[in-house]
Structures are given as structure tokens and as C-alpha cells.
Short mmCIF file of C-alpha atoms (C1' of nucleotides) in Angstrom, two decimals:
data_model
loop_
_atom_site.label_atom_id
_atom_site.label_comp_id
_atom_site.label_asym_id
_atom_site.label_seq_id
_atom_site.Cartn_x
_atom_site.Cartn_y
_atom_site.Cartn_z
CA UNK A 34 2.61 -7.95 -1.38
CA UNK A 35 2.07 -4.24 -1.22
CA UNK A 36 0.36 -1.95 -3.67
CA UNK A 37 1.07 1.78 -3.43
CA UNK A 38 1.33 4.74 -5.76
CA UNK A 39 4.89 3.61 -6.36
CA UNK A 40 3.56 0.41 -7.87
CA UNK A 41 0.99 2.31 -9.87
CA UNK A 42 3.59 4.67 -11.29
CA UNK A 43 5.73 1.74 -12.33
CA UNK A 44 2.92 -0.15 -13.95
CA UNK A 45 1.65 2.85 -15.90
CA UNK A 46 5.19 3.68 -17.00
CA UNK A 47 5.73 0.10 -18.12
CA UNK A 48 2.45 0.22 -20.01
CA UNK A 49 3.75 3.32 -21.73
CA UNK A 50 6.89 1.46 -22.72
CA UNK A 51 4.88 -1.49 -23.94
CA UNK A 52 2.64 0.70 -26.09
CA UNK A 53 5.56 2.37 -27.81
CA UNK A 54 7.89 -0.58 -27.78
CA UNK A 55 7.72 -1.20 -31.50
CA UNK A 56 8.62 2.41 -32.22
CA UNK A 57 11.80 2.38 -30.18
CA UNK A 58 12.96 3.58 -26.75
CA UNK A 59 10.87 5.95 -24.64
CA UNK A 60 12.60 8.68 -22.64
CA UNK A 61 11.84 9.21 -18.98
CA UNK A 62 11.36 12.90 -19.79
CA UNK A 63 8.42 11.92 -22.00
CA UNK A 64 6.83 9.75 -19.33
CA UNK A 65 7.47 12.41 -16.73
CA UNK A 66 5.69 15.05 -18.80
CA UNK A 67 2.80 12.86 -19.85
CA UNK A 68 2.06 11.23 -16.52
CA UNK A 69 2.98 14.09 -14.19
CA UNK A 70 5.73 12.35 -12.24
CA UNK A 71 9.04 14.03 -11.47
CA UNK A 72 11.91 12.92 -13.67
CA UNK A 73 14.26 12.03 -10.82
CA UNK A 74 11.62 9.99 -9.08
CA UNK A 75 11.09 8.05 -12.28
CA UNK A 76 14.84 7.52 -12.45
CA UNK A 77 14.74 5.95 -9.01
CA UNK A 78 11.93 3.65 -10.00
CA UNK A 79 13.59 2.67 -13.26
CA UNK A 80 16.84 1.92 -11.47
CA UNK A 81 14.97 -0.87 -9.71
CA UNK A 82 13.13 -2.01 -12.79
CA UNK A 83 16.48 -2.25 -14.54
CA UNK A 84 18.09 -4.19 -11.72
CA UNK A 85 15.18 -6.60 -11.83
CA UNK A 86 15.81 -7.15 -15.51
CA UNK A 87 12.49 -5.76 -16.67
CA UNK A 88 13.84 -2.86 -18.76
CA UNK A 89 16.97 -1.93 -20.67
CA UNK A 90 18.38 1.58 -20.85
CA UNK A 91 19.68 2.97 -24.15
CA UNK A 92 22.01 5.91 -23.70
CA UNK A 93 22.64 8.88 -25.89
CA UNK A 94 20.39 10.87 -28.22
CA UNK A 95 17.48 8.81 -29.46
CA UNK A 96 17.87 6.63 -26.42
CA UNK A 97 15.51 5.91 -23.59
CA UNK A 98 14.13 2.75 -22.06
CA UNK A 99 12.79 -0.40 -23.65
CA UNK A 100 11.26 -3.56 -22.30
CA UNK A 101 13.93 -6.16 -21.68
CA UNK A 102 11.49 -8.92 -22.61
CA UNK A 103 8.37 -9.17 -24.76
CA UNK A 104 5.35 -7.56 -23.10
CA UNK A 105 3.69 -10.95 -23.08
CA UNK A 106 6.36 -12.20 -20.66
CA UNK A 107 6.16 -9.39 -18.10
CA UNK A 108 3.52 -9.72 -15.41
CA UNK A 109 2.02 -6.97 -13.29
CA UNK A 110 3.13 -8.82 -10.16
CA UNK A 111 6.77 -8.70 -11.27
CA UNK A 112 6.64 -4.95 -11.78
CA UNK A 113 5.05 -4.26 -8.41
CA UNK A 114 7.38 -6.57 -6.53
CA UNK A 115 10.47 -5.03 -8.13
CA UNK A 116 9.73 -1.49 -6.92
CA UNK A 117 8.51 -1.91 -3.38
CA UNK A 118 10.60 -4.36 -1.50
CA UNK A 119 8.40 -6.50 0.69
CA UNK A 120 8.91 -5.82 4.37
CA UNK A 121 8.42 -8.08 7.35
CA UNK A 122 5.14 -9.88 6.87
CA UNK A 123 4.71 -11.48 10.24
CA UNK A 124 5.70 -9.31 13.21
CA UNK A 125 5.59 -12.32 15.52
CA UNK A 126 8.70 -13.86 14.00
CA UNK A 127 8.53 -17.37 15.37
CA UNK A 128 8.88 -15.75 18.78
CA UNK A 129 6.19 -14.24 20.92
CA UNK A 130 2.72 -15.24 21.88
CA UNK A 131 1.28 -17.10 18.98
CA UNK A 132 3.79 -19.85 18.39
CA UNK A 133 3.03 -23.44 17.61
CA UNK A 134 6.38 -23.84 16.01
CA UNK A 135 5.18 -21.20 13.58
CA UNK A 136 2.94 -18.22 13.04
CA UNK A 137 -0.47 -17.09 14.14
CA UNK A 138 -3.37 -18.81 12.48
CA UNK A 139 -4.57 -15.45 11.20
CA UNK A 140 -1.14 -14.79 9.74
CA UNK A 141 -1.35 -18.08 7.94
CA UNK A 142 -4.70 -17.15 6.54
CA UNK A 143 -3.25 -13.81 5.47
CA UNK A 144 -0.28 -15.29 3.65
CA UNK A 145 -2.74 -17.61 1.97
CA UNK A 146 -4.73 -14.63 0.72
CA UNK A 147 -1.57 -12.79 -0.20
CA UNK A 148 -0.47 -15.71 -2.33
CA UNK A 149 -3.78 -15.75 -4.13
CA UNK A 150 -3.41 -12.08 -4.89
CA UNK A 151 0.11 -12.57 -6.17
CA UNK A 152 -1.04 -15.47 -8.31
CA UNK A 153 -3.78 -13.30 -9.74
CA UNK A 154 -1.43 -10.48 -10.69
CA UNK A 155 1.13 -12.92 -12.05
CA UNK A 156 -1.45 -14.05 -14.55
CA UNK A 157 -1.87 -10.57 -16.00
CA UNK A 158 0.76 -9.41 -18.49
CA UNK A 159 1.45 -6.04 -20.05
CA UNK A 160 0.59 -7.52 -23.43
CA UNK A 161 -2.93 -8.34 -22.34
CA UNK A 162 -3.60 -4.66 -21.91
CA UNK A 163 -1.74 -3.25 -24.83
CA UNK A 164 -2.62 -5.71 -27.54
CA UNK A 165 -6.30 -5.07 -27.44
CA UNK A 166 -7.83 -3.93 -30.75
CA UNK A 167 -7.55 -0.20 -31.33
CA UNK A 168 -5.07 0.58 -28.58
CA UNK A 169 -1.94 1.02 -30.74
CA UNK A 170 -3.74 3.30 -33.20
CA UNK A 171 -5.31 5.28 -30.38
CA UNK A 172 -1.97 5.78 -28.69
CA UNK A 173 -0.29 6.97 -31.86
CA UNK A 174 -3.12 9.40 -32.50
CA UNK A 175 -2.82 10.84 -29.03
CA UNK A 176 0.92 11.10 -29.19
CA UNK A 177 0.56 13.36 -32.19
CA UNK A 178 -2.01 15.53 -30.44
CA UNK A 179 0.18 16.17 -27.46
CA UNK A 180 3.34 16.85 -29.43
CA UNK A 181 5.07 13.64 -28.55
CA UNK A 182 6.95 12.32 -31.51
CA UNK A 183 8.43 8.91 -31.33
CA UNK A 184 9.93 9.24 -34.75
CA UNK A 185 11.72 12.56 -34.57
CA UNK A 186 14.83 13.01 -36.68
CA UNK A 187 17.56 11.81 -34.37
CA UNK A 188 15.55 9.02 -32.94
CA UNK A 189 14.74 7.67 -36.38
CA UNK A 190 18.39 6.96 -36.87
CA UNK A 191 18.64 5.30 -33.52
CA UNK A 192 15.78 3.06 -34.44
CA UNK A 193 17.48 2.26 -37.71
CA UNK A 194 20.14 0.51 -35.65
CA UNK A 195 18.97 -2.74 -37.08
CA UNK A 196 15.41 -2.84 -35.91
CA UNK A 197 13.02 -1.37 -38.41
CA UNK A 198 12.87 0.30 -41.76
CA UNK A 199 11.72 3.84 -41.38
CA UNK A 200 9.08 5.57 -43.42
CA UNK A 201 11.11 8.67 -44.27
CA UNK A 202 8.12 10.69 -45.34
CA UNK A 203 6.44 10.12 -41.99
CA UNK A 204 9.56 11.15 -40.17
CA UNK A 205 9.83 14.37 -42.17
CA UNK A 206 6.18 15.18 -41.56
CA UNK A 207 6.42 14.65 -37.83
CA UNK A 208 9.58 16.65 -37.61
CA UNK A 209 7.94 19.56 -39.43
CA UNK A 210 4.97 19.42 -37.05
CA UNK A 211 7.30 19.43 -34.08
CA UNK A 212 9.13 22.48 -35.37
CA UNK A 213 5.82 24.25 -35.93
CA UNK A 214 4.96 23.86 -32.28
CA UNK A 215 7.98 25.90 -31.19
CA UNK B 251 -6.99 0.61 -4.71
CA UNK B 252 -4.10 0.53 -2.32
CA UNK B 253 -2.76 -2.32 -0.24
CA UNK B 254 -0.50 -1.47 2.70
CA UNK B 255 0.28 -2.85 6.14
CA UNK B 256 -2.76 -0.91 7.30
CA UNK B 257 -4.93 -3.05 5.07
CA UNK B 258 -3.13 -6.20 6.21
CA UNK B 259 -3.65 -5.36 9.87
CA UNK B 260 -7.33 -4.81 9.25
CA UNK B 261 -7.81 -8.00 7.30
CA UNK B 262 -5.98 -10.16 9.84
CA UNK B 263 -7.90 -8.52 12.69
CA UNK B 264 -11.17 -9.16 10.88
CA UNK B 265 -10.14 -12.76 10.32
CA UNK B 266 -9.56 -12.99 14.05
CA UNK B 267 -13.06 -11.69 14.67
CA UNK B 268 -14.53 -14.09 12.15
CA UNK B 269 -12.79 -17.07 13.73
CA UNK B 270 -14.10 -16.28 17.20
CA UNK B 271 -17.40 -14.82 16.15
CA UNK B 272 -19.48 -17.71 17.40
CA UNK B 273 -17.85 -17.49 20.83
CA UNK B 274 -18.69 -13.83 21.37
CA UNK B 275 -16.92 -10.48 21.12
CA UNK B 276 -13.13 -10.21 20.82
CA UNK B 277 -11.31 -7.43 22.65
CA UNK B 278 -8.79 -5.22 20.90
CA UNK B 279 -6.40 -5.97 23.75
CA UNK B 280 -6.44 -9.62 22.70
CA UNK B 281 -5.79 -8.84 19.06
CA UNK B 282 -3.10 -6.36 20.06
CA UNK B 283 -1.29 -8.96 22.13
CA UNK B 284 -1.65 -11.79 19.65
CA UNK B 285 -0.77 -9.92 16.49
CA UNK B 286 1.74 -7.44 17.88
CA UNK B 287 -0.06 -4.23 16.99
CA UNK B 288 -0.42 -1.34 19.44
CA UNK B 289 -3.82 -1.08 21.06
CA UNK B 290 -4.40 2.55 20.15
CA UNK B 291 -3.51 1.95 16.56
CA UNK B 292 -6.02 -0.85 16.42
CA UNK B 293 -8.58 1.49 17.92
CA UNK B 294 -7.97 3.91 15.08
CA UNK B 295 -8.42 1.18 12.50
CA UNK B 296 -11.55 -0.16 14.15
CA UNK B 297 -13.05 3.31 14.30
CA UNK B 298 -13.04 3.22 10.51
CA UNK B 299 -14.27 -0.34 10.29
CA UNK B 300 -17.13 0.61 12.57
CA UNK B 301 -18.02 3.71 10.54
CA UNK B 302 -18.06 1.53 7.45
CA UNK B 303 -20.54 -0.77 9.14
CA UNK B 304 -18.26 -3.81 9.14
CA UNK B 305 -18.03 -4.29 12.92
CA UNK B 306 -20.04 -3.54 16.01
CA UNK B 307 -18.53 -2.53 19.35
CA UNK B 308 -19.84 -4.02 22.60
CA UNK B 309 -18.91 -1.99 25.66
CA UNK B 310 -18.26 -3.07 29.19
CA UNK B 311 -16.73 -6.18 30.70
CA UNK B 312 -17.12 -9.16 28.43
CA UNK B 313 -17.42 -6.77 25.53
CA UNK B 314 -15.26 -6.29 22.48
CA UNK B 315 -15.93 -6.26 18.77
CA UNK B 316 -18.08 -8.48 16.61
CA UNK B 317 -18.74 -8.67 12.90
CA UNK B 318 -21.71 -6.52 11.97
CA UNK B 319 -22.67 -8.98 9.23
CA UNK B 320 -22.11 -12.67 8.61
CA UNK B 321 -18.54 -13.42 7.52
CA UNK B 322 -19.93 -14.69 4.23
CA UNK B 323 -21.12 -11.17 3.42
CA UNK B 324 -17.89 -9.30 4.14
CA UNK B 325 -15.37 -9.12 1.31
CA UNK B 326 -11.65 -8.45 1.59
CA UNK B 327 -12.07 -5.49 -0.76
CA UNK B 328 -14.53 -3.83 1.61
CA UNK B 329 -12.14 -4.11 4.53
CA UNK B 330 -9.20 -2.69 2.64
CA UNK B 331 -11.19 0.16 1.14
CA UNK B 332 -12.61 1.14 4.51
CA UNK B 333 -9.23 1.70 6.16
CA UNK B 334 -7.15 3.46 3.54
CA UNK B 335 -9.14 6.14 1.82
CA UNK B 336 -8.35 6.16 -1.86
CA UNK B 337 -6.41 9.21 -2.92
CA UNK B 338 -6.26 10.96 -6.28
CA UNK B 339 -5.88 8.30 -8.94
CA UNK B 340 -5.08 10.38 -11.97
CA UNK B 341 -2.68 13.29 -11.39
CA UNK B 342 -3.60 14.78 -14.79
CA UNK B 343 -7.08 15.77 -13.68
CA UNK B 344 -8.77 16.46 -16.98
CA UNK B 345 -6.22 19.23 -17.39
CA UNK B 346 -2.65 18.96 -18.56
CA UNK B 347 -0.92 17.25 -21.40
CA UNK B 348 -2.76 14.06 -22.08
CA UNK B 349 -6.30 15.23 -22.62
CA UNK B 350 -8.66 13.97 -25.26
CA UNK B 351 -11.60 15.10 -23.22
CA UNK B 352 -10.34 12.64 -20.64
CA UNK B 353 -7.31 10.87 -19.21
CA UNK B 354 -4.10 9.39 -20.48
CA UNK B 355 -4.43 6.12 -22.30
CA UNK B 356 -2.08 4.53 -19.79
CA UNK B 357 -4.25 5.84 -16.97
CA UNK B 358 -7.24 4.24 -18.60
CA UNK B 359 -5.39 0.96 -18.79
CA UNK B 360 -4.44 1.34 -15.14
CA UNK B 361 -7.98 1.96 -13.94
CA UNK B 362 -8.98 -1.06 -15.98
CA UNK B 363 -6.45 -3.18 -14.12
CA UNK B 364 -7.40 -1.61 -10.81
CA UNK B 365 -11.01 -2.54 -11.39
CA UNK B 366 -10.04 -6.13 -12.10
CA UNK B 367 -8.12 -6.26 -8.86
CA UNK B 368 -11.02 -4.81 -6.93
CA UNK B 369 -13.37 -7.29 -8.54
CA UNK B 370 -11.05 -10.12 -7.55
CA UNK B 371 -10.88 -9.07 -3.91
CA UNK B 372 -14.62 -8.43 -3.81
CA UNK B 373 -15.13 -12.06 -4.65
CA UNK B 374 -13.22 -13.25 -1.60
CA UNK B 375 -15.07 -13.24 1.72
CA UNK B 376 -13.90 -13.77 5.28
CA UNK B 377 -16.02 -16.88 5.44
CA UNK B 378 -14.09 -18.53 2.62
CA UNK B 379 -11.00 -18.49 4.79
CA UNK B 380 -12.47 -19.30 8.14
CA UNK B 381 -14.94 -22.01 7.23
CA UNK B 382 -12.38 -24.41 5.91
CA UNK B 383 -12.32 -27.79 7.63
CA UNK B 384 -10.21 -27.86 10.77
CA UNK B 385 -9.74 -24.14 11.18
CA UNK B 386 -12.19 -23.58 14.06
CA UNK B 387 -10.78 -26.48 16.04
CA UNK B 388 -7.23 -25.39 15.38
CA UNK B 389 -7.95 -21.85 16.51
CA UNK B 390 -9.55 -23.00 19.74
CA UNK B 391 -6.61 -25.26 20.47
CA UNK B 392 -4.15 -22.44 19.95
CA UNK B 393 -6.13 -20.00 22.01
CA UNK B 394 -5.81 -22.34 24.95
CA UNK B 395 -2.08 -22.70 24.45
CA UNK B 396 -1.46 -18.98 24.52
CA UNK B 397 -3.73 -18.27 27.46
CA UNK B 398 -6.45 -16.60 25.53
CA UNK B 399 -9.82 -17.60 26.89
CA UNK B 400 -12.89 -16.65 25.03
CA UNK B 401 -15.12 -18.20 27.65
CA UNK B 402 -13.80 -16.73 30.87
CA UNK B 403 -16.22 -16.30 33.70
CA UNK B 404 -17.44 -12.78 33.15
CA UNK B 405 -17.61 -13.15 29.43
CA UNK B 406 -19.68 -16.25 29.69
CA UNK B 407 -22.43 -14.21 31.25
CA UNK B 408 -22.16 -11.63 28.52
CA UNK B 409 -22.54 -14.35 25.94
CA UNK B 410 -25.54 -15.67 27.82
CA UNK B 411 -27.31 -12.51 26.86
CA UNK B 412 -29.56 -14.52 24.66
CA UNK B 413 -27.08 -16.00 22.23
CA UNK B 414 -25.86 -19.39 23.31
CA UNK B 415 -26.17 -21.88 26.06
CA UNK B 416 -22.88 -22.20 27.88
CA UNK B 417 -21.15 -25.41 28.79
CA UNK B 418 -20.59 -24.58 32.45
CA UNK B 419 -18.00 -27.27 32.95
CA UNK B 420 -15.90 -25.90 30.11
CA UNK B 421 -16.13 -22.40 31.52
CA UNK B 422 -15.03 -23.58 34.95
CA UNK B 423 -12.13 -25.51 33.49
CA UNK B 424 -10.88 -22.56 31.45
CA UNK B 425 -11.24 -20.24 34.37
CA UNK B 426 -9.16 -22.55 36.53
CA UNK B 427 -6.47 -22.72 33.86
CA UNK B 428 -6.42 -18.93 33.57
CA UNK B 429 -5.97 -18.56 37.33
CA UNK B 430 -3.15 -21.10 37.26
CA UNK B 431 -1.22 -18.92 34.82
CA UNK B 432 -1.08 -16.00 37.24
"C1'" DC C 69 32.77 19.30 -29.46
"C1'" DA C 70 27.88 19.95 -28.25
"C1'" DA C 71 23.69 17.80 -27.26
"C1'" DT C 72 21.06 14.07 -25.45
"C1'" DA C 73 19.59 10.98 -22.10
"C1'" DA C 74 20.77 7.22 -19.09
"C1'" DC C 75 22.95 6.72 -14.63
"C1'" DC C 76 24.29 7.91 -9.76
"C1'" DA C 77 24.29 9.74 -4.88
"C1'" DA C 78 23.14 12.69 -1.30
"C1'" DC C 79 20.01 15.69 0.54
"C1'" DT C 80 15.16 17.84 1.59
"C1'" DA C 81 10.09 18.30 2.15
"C1'" DA C 82 5.75 16.31 2.60
"C1'" DA C 83 2.80 12.61 3.66
"C1'" DT C 84 1.66 8.41 5.82
"C1'" DT C 85 2.23 5.01 9.34
"C1'" DA C 86 2.51 3.73 13.87
"C1'" DG C 87 2.35 4.68 18.47
"C1'" DT C 88 1.48 7.51 22.86
"C1'" DC C 89 -1.19 9.99 26.12
"C1'" DA C 90 -5.09 11.42 28.54
"C1'" DG C 91 -9.28 11.19 29.07
"C1'" DG C 92 -14.86 10.04 28.55
"C1'" DA C 93 -18.91 6.84 28.20
"C1'" DA C 94 -21.40 2.46 28.50
"C1'" DT C 95 -21.76 -1.73 30.83
"C1'" DT C 96 -21.07 -5.32 34.23
"C1'" DC C 97 -19.58 -7.16 38.77
"C1'" DT C 98 -19.31 -6.81 43.69
"C1'" DA D 111 -23.10 2.89 44.76
"C1'" DG D 112 -18.65 2.14 43.25
"C1'" DA D 113 -14.89 -0.43 40.95
"C1'" DA D 114 -13.49 -2.71 36.85
"C1'" DT D 115 -13.68 -3.37 32.01
"C1'" DT D 116 -13.72 -2.03 27.36
"C1'" DC D 117 -15.15 0.76 23.77
"C1'" DC D 118 -14.56 5.42 22.05
"C1'" DT D 119 -12.38 10.05 21.08
"C1'" DG D 120 -9.01 13.61 20.05
"C1'" DA D 121 -4.66 15.61 20.03
"C1'" DC D 122 0.03 15.08 19.85
"C1'" DT D 123 4.75 12.72 18.58
"C1'" DA D 124 8.25 9.70 16.30
"C1'" DA D 125 9.56 6.90 12.55
"C1'" DT D 126 9.23 5.64 7.96
"C1'" DT D 127 8.02 6.16 3.21
"C1'" DT D 128 7.04 8.92 -0.71
"C1'" DA D 129 8.19 12.33 -3.74
"C1'" DG D 130 11.09 15.70 -5.40
"C1'" DT D 131 15.58 18.41 -5.80
"C1'" DT D 132 20.23 19.27 -6.84
"C1'" DG D 133 24.44 18.47 -8.98
"C1'" DG D 134 26.81 15.74 -10.97
"C1'" DT D 135 29.14 11.43 -14.39
"C1'" DT D 136 29.06 8.42 -18.46
"C1'" DA D 137 27.80 6.63 -23.05
"C1'" DT D 138 26.28 7.83 -27.56
"C1'" DT D 139 25.19 10.55 -31.59
"C1'" DG D 140 25.53 14.50 -34.93
#
DNA sequence: CAATAACCAACTAAATTAGTCAGGAATTCT
DNA sequence: AGAATTCCTGACTAATTTAGTTGGTTATTG
């Protein structure tokens, strides 16, 4: 198990998706702007997340990415493992100095620790972070401040694709605010 | 908090030290040979471990490295943090798009998770791994198999420097076995 | 048809990891 | 005193990974 910036980017991006999941897909351009990661790099990361079955891409205007499963069924460990492929853990691969039919004792102790860590991160889901009281409201508030509108005109229609009923007044208001910023 | 091969090397090396701690210093050459890491690279890692006050170097023949504190007082988190310096966590440093006087909400959630992870690894000590029943015996057995002798002639004297009484018969036996291998 | 945004592949630049080399300093053994 | 051992240091190199760039194609919507 490794844990690099790559893993951090993926987890924060997935948290972003989880926060806005109820409001429809989130574009990589949005995440890129908000979290300061290059768009193409995000694309590379999401290619893996998609192959691992953690997210679904929705093409076309109003599209973006959504969680493929409920946030309560996606663990942090899964996200991290899907982006950085685990390399050779042992180095003395059965061969070499330390054999006893297997690995070094210290390597055994390490894999033991590694398993504990994995277990720990498997027990933490996206939902546990997002569904805390106040978070959804806070996120919506901030989105407005930074000019990020999940319910802009075109997207509203996309969302209407059989998911939610839209508050048309809210949509109009947000759209007006977005125009004002230009 | 990051977790790379660098951190793994350090943890396994420290485990090695902890296992053999009662028998005196362990040389980097030994660790290098047993775990398949280059000597100079280990030296670089141990320079940091020493600066962090986790190990003590003992120069001269019979020397090596020892734990600076009891294994029960050294956590995995400490080891990992001492070798890979933590880089910039945020990217949007107060400035940028996501301000509210502070960081992105997702970044807040991330630091929250990161803290939990750190807390978890702070709770695990070297001693917890080494002091399990059977481990010391197993390690000694293996050391003999691979021709690694913690109690060779010269070292025995070094250890005699006011730490332990040496079983002279055992020393002689190991020394004979070591000679036989050449 | 134009715009959006996911998808895809190849290439580049920067950073980190891992290893090499060449020595110096403390300690012990002969 | 001198040889051997082992830590300790710094500078330099090669390989790998991270991060970003460019230039597209495809599906969807208005």
C-alpha cells in the first residue's frame, strides 16, 4: 500500500464528487479549477477510477463524473489502490539470502502492518466524511461564493433526465448570478 | 502524510534493529544484504533517522546502529515522517479560488482523514510487532541459517562494554560456523 | 451544426527515488 | 603504531514517477 499525492488528489476529487452527488455530475474542469490540479492529469486519474468501477462518466453538455456506487459503499482504501498500482513488495522474491521457503521475517512483519493499514482505510467510506451535519449546506454556500453553479441552465436539463425535480426559480437565479460574473 | 518505498525501507530496517536490539548493534551492511537495499541508500535513510533521534550510531568494529529509545516508545508514524519530509499539503495556499478565509472544504476533509491516519500509525509501536511470542527465537534461528552472526568474536567484546554477559561457548560455536562458510 | 465534456494517446519537464563514488572520522584489534 | 571496521558526509548519476501539455476523437445536447 502506497500513499502519495496521487492518492490524495484522487481522494479529494472523490470527496468532491460525493459532496455534489445529489446535484448531478461534476466536471473535471470544475475540480481542476477548485483544487488546482491540471485537467489532463485529472483525466488520467479518472481513467483509472473508471476502470476500477468507482465512477461513471456522463458525456455531453451537463455531463461530468458521478459516483458509480453510493458514497457509503466506497472506501478510501479502494480509491488509493485504484490509482497507484502496488509494486513489488518484497525485493527478495523467494530467492536470495533470507529464504526459509519464504520471505524475510521483517518483510513478514511489514506485510502484517501493511494489512492493518489497509484494513483501517477500508473501514473509512466517503459517506462518513460527507454526511456529517452541516457539510452539504457549507459546500453549497461555498460553491455560490466561488462562482461554481451545479444547477446552471443546461445542466438542469441533464439532471432532469429522470433523477430529480428541479426548482426552476433557483436555476434562474443561479444562472443570472453566473451571467453577472462575466 | 506520505507512504512510499522509502518509508517501507525505513520501517523494515527499524524492525530489524528492534529484533536484534538486545544482541547489540546491527550494521547497515547486514541490513543491506538481507533486505536487498543498497548500502549507501540505507546510509542516507539512517542519516535522517539519526537526526530525528530514532537511532544511535556506534562506530568502529563491532559497531552499527541501535535504537535510541526502547522499541515500545517508537511509533511507525515517527519513522515514516522522519524519512519523507511532508511537502505542501494544500496547493490553494490561502489564495486562489476556494477561499473562505481558509481552504477548500474537500481539503479540510482530507486533512481530517490524514490526521486519522497519522493517529492510527502513532498508536502502533515497533515493540508491538517484535515482542510477539516466538518472534525472537525465529529471528535468531534464521540469522544462523543465512550466516548472519550477531555474536561474532569481535562484536562480543563490543557488547561486553557493560551491557551483557556473553555465553562464551555460544560465541565460539558461532565463530566456528562462520569460518566454515568461507 | 455548434458547444460541451468525456475519452484517448503520445510526448515533455520536473521531481523523487535509488544507487554510485570517493573520501573522512571514530573505534577496535593486532 | 598501524590495519581493519563501520559510521558518516557530500556530490554526482541513472531510473522511475509525477505532473502537465498537446492534439486529437466520440457522445450528447441545444
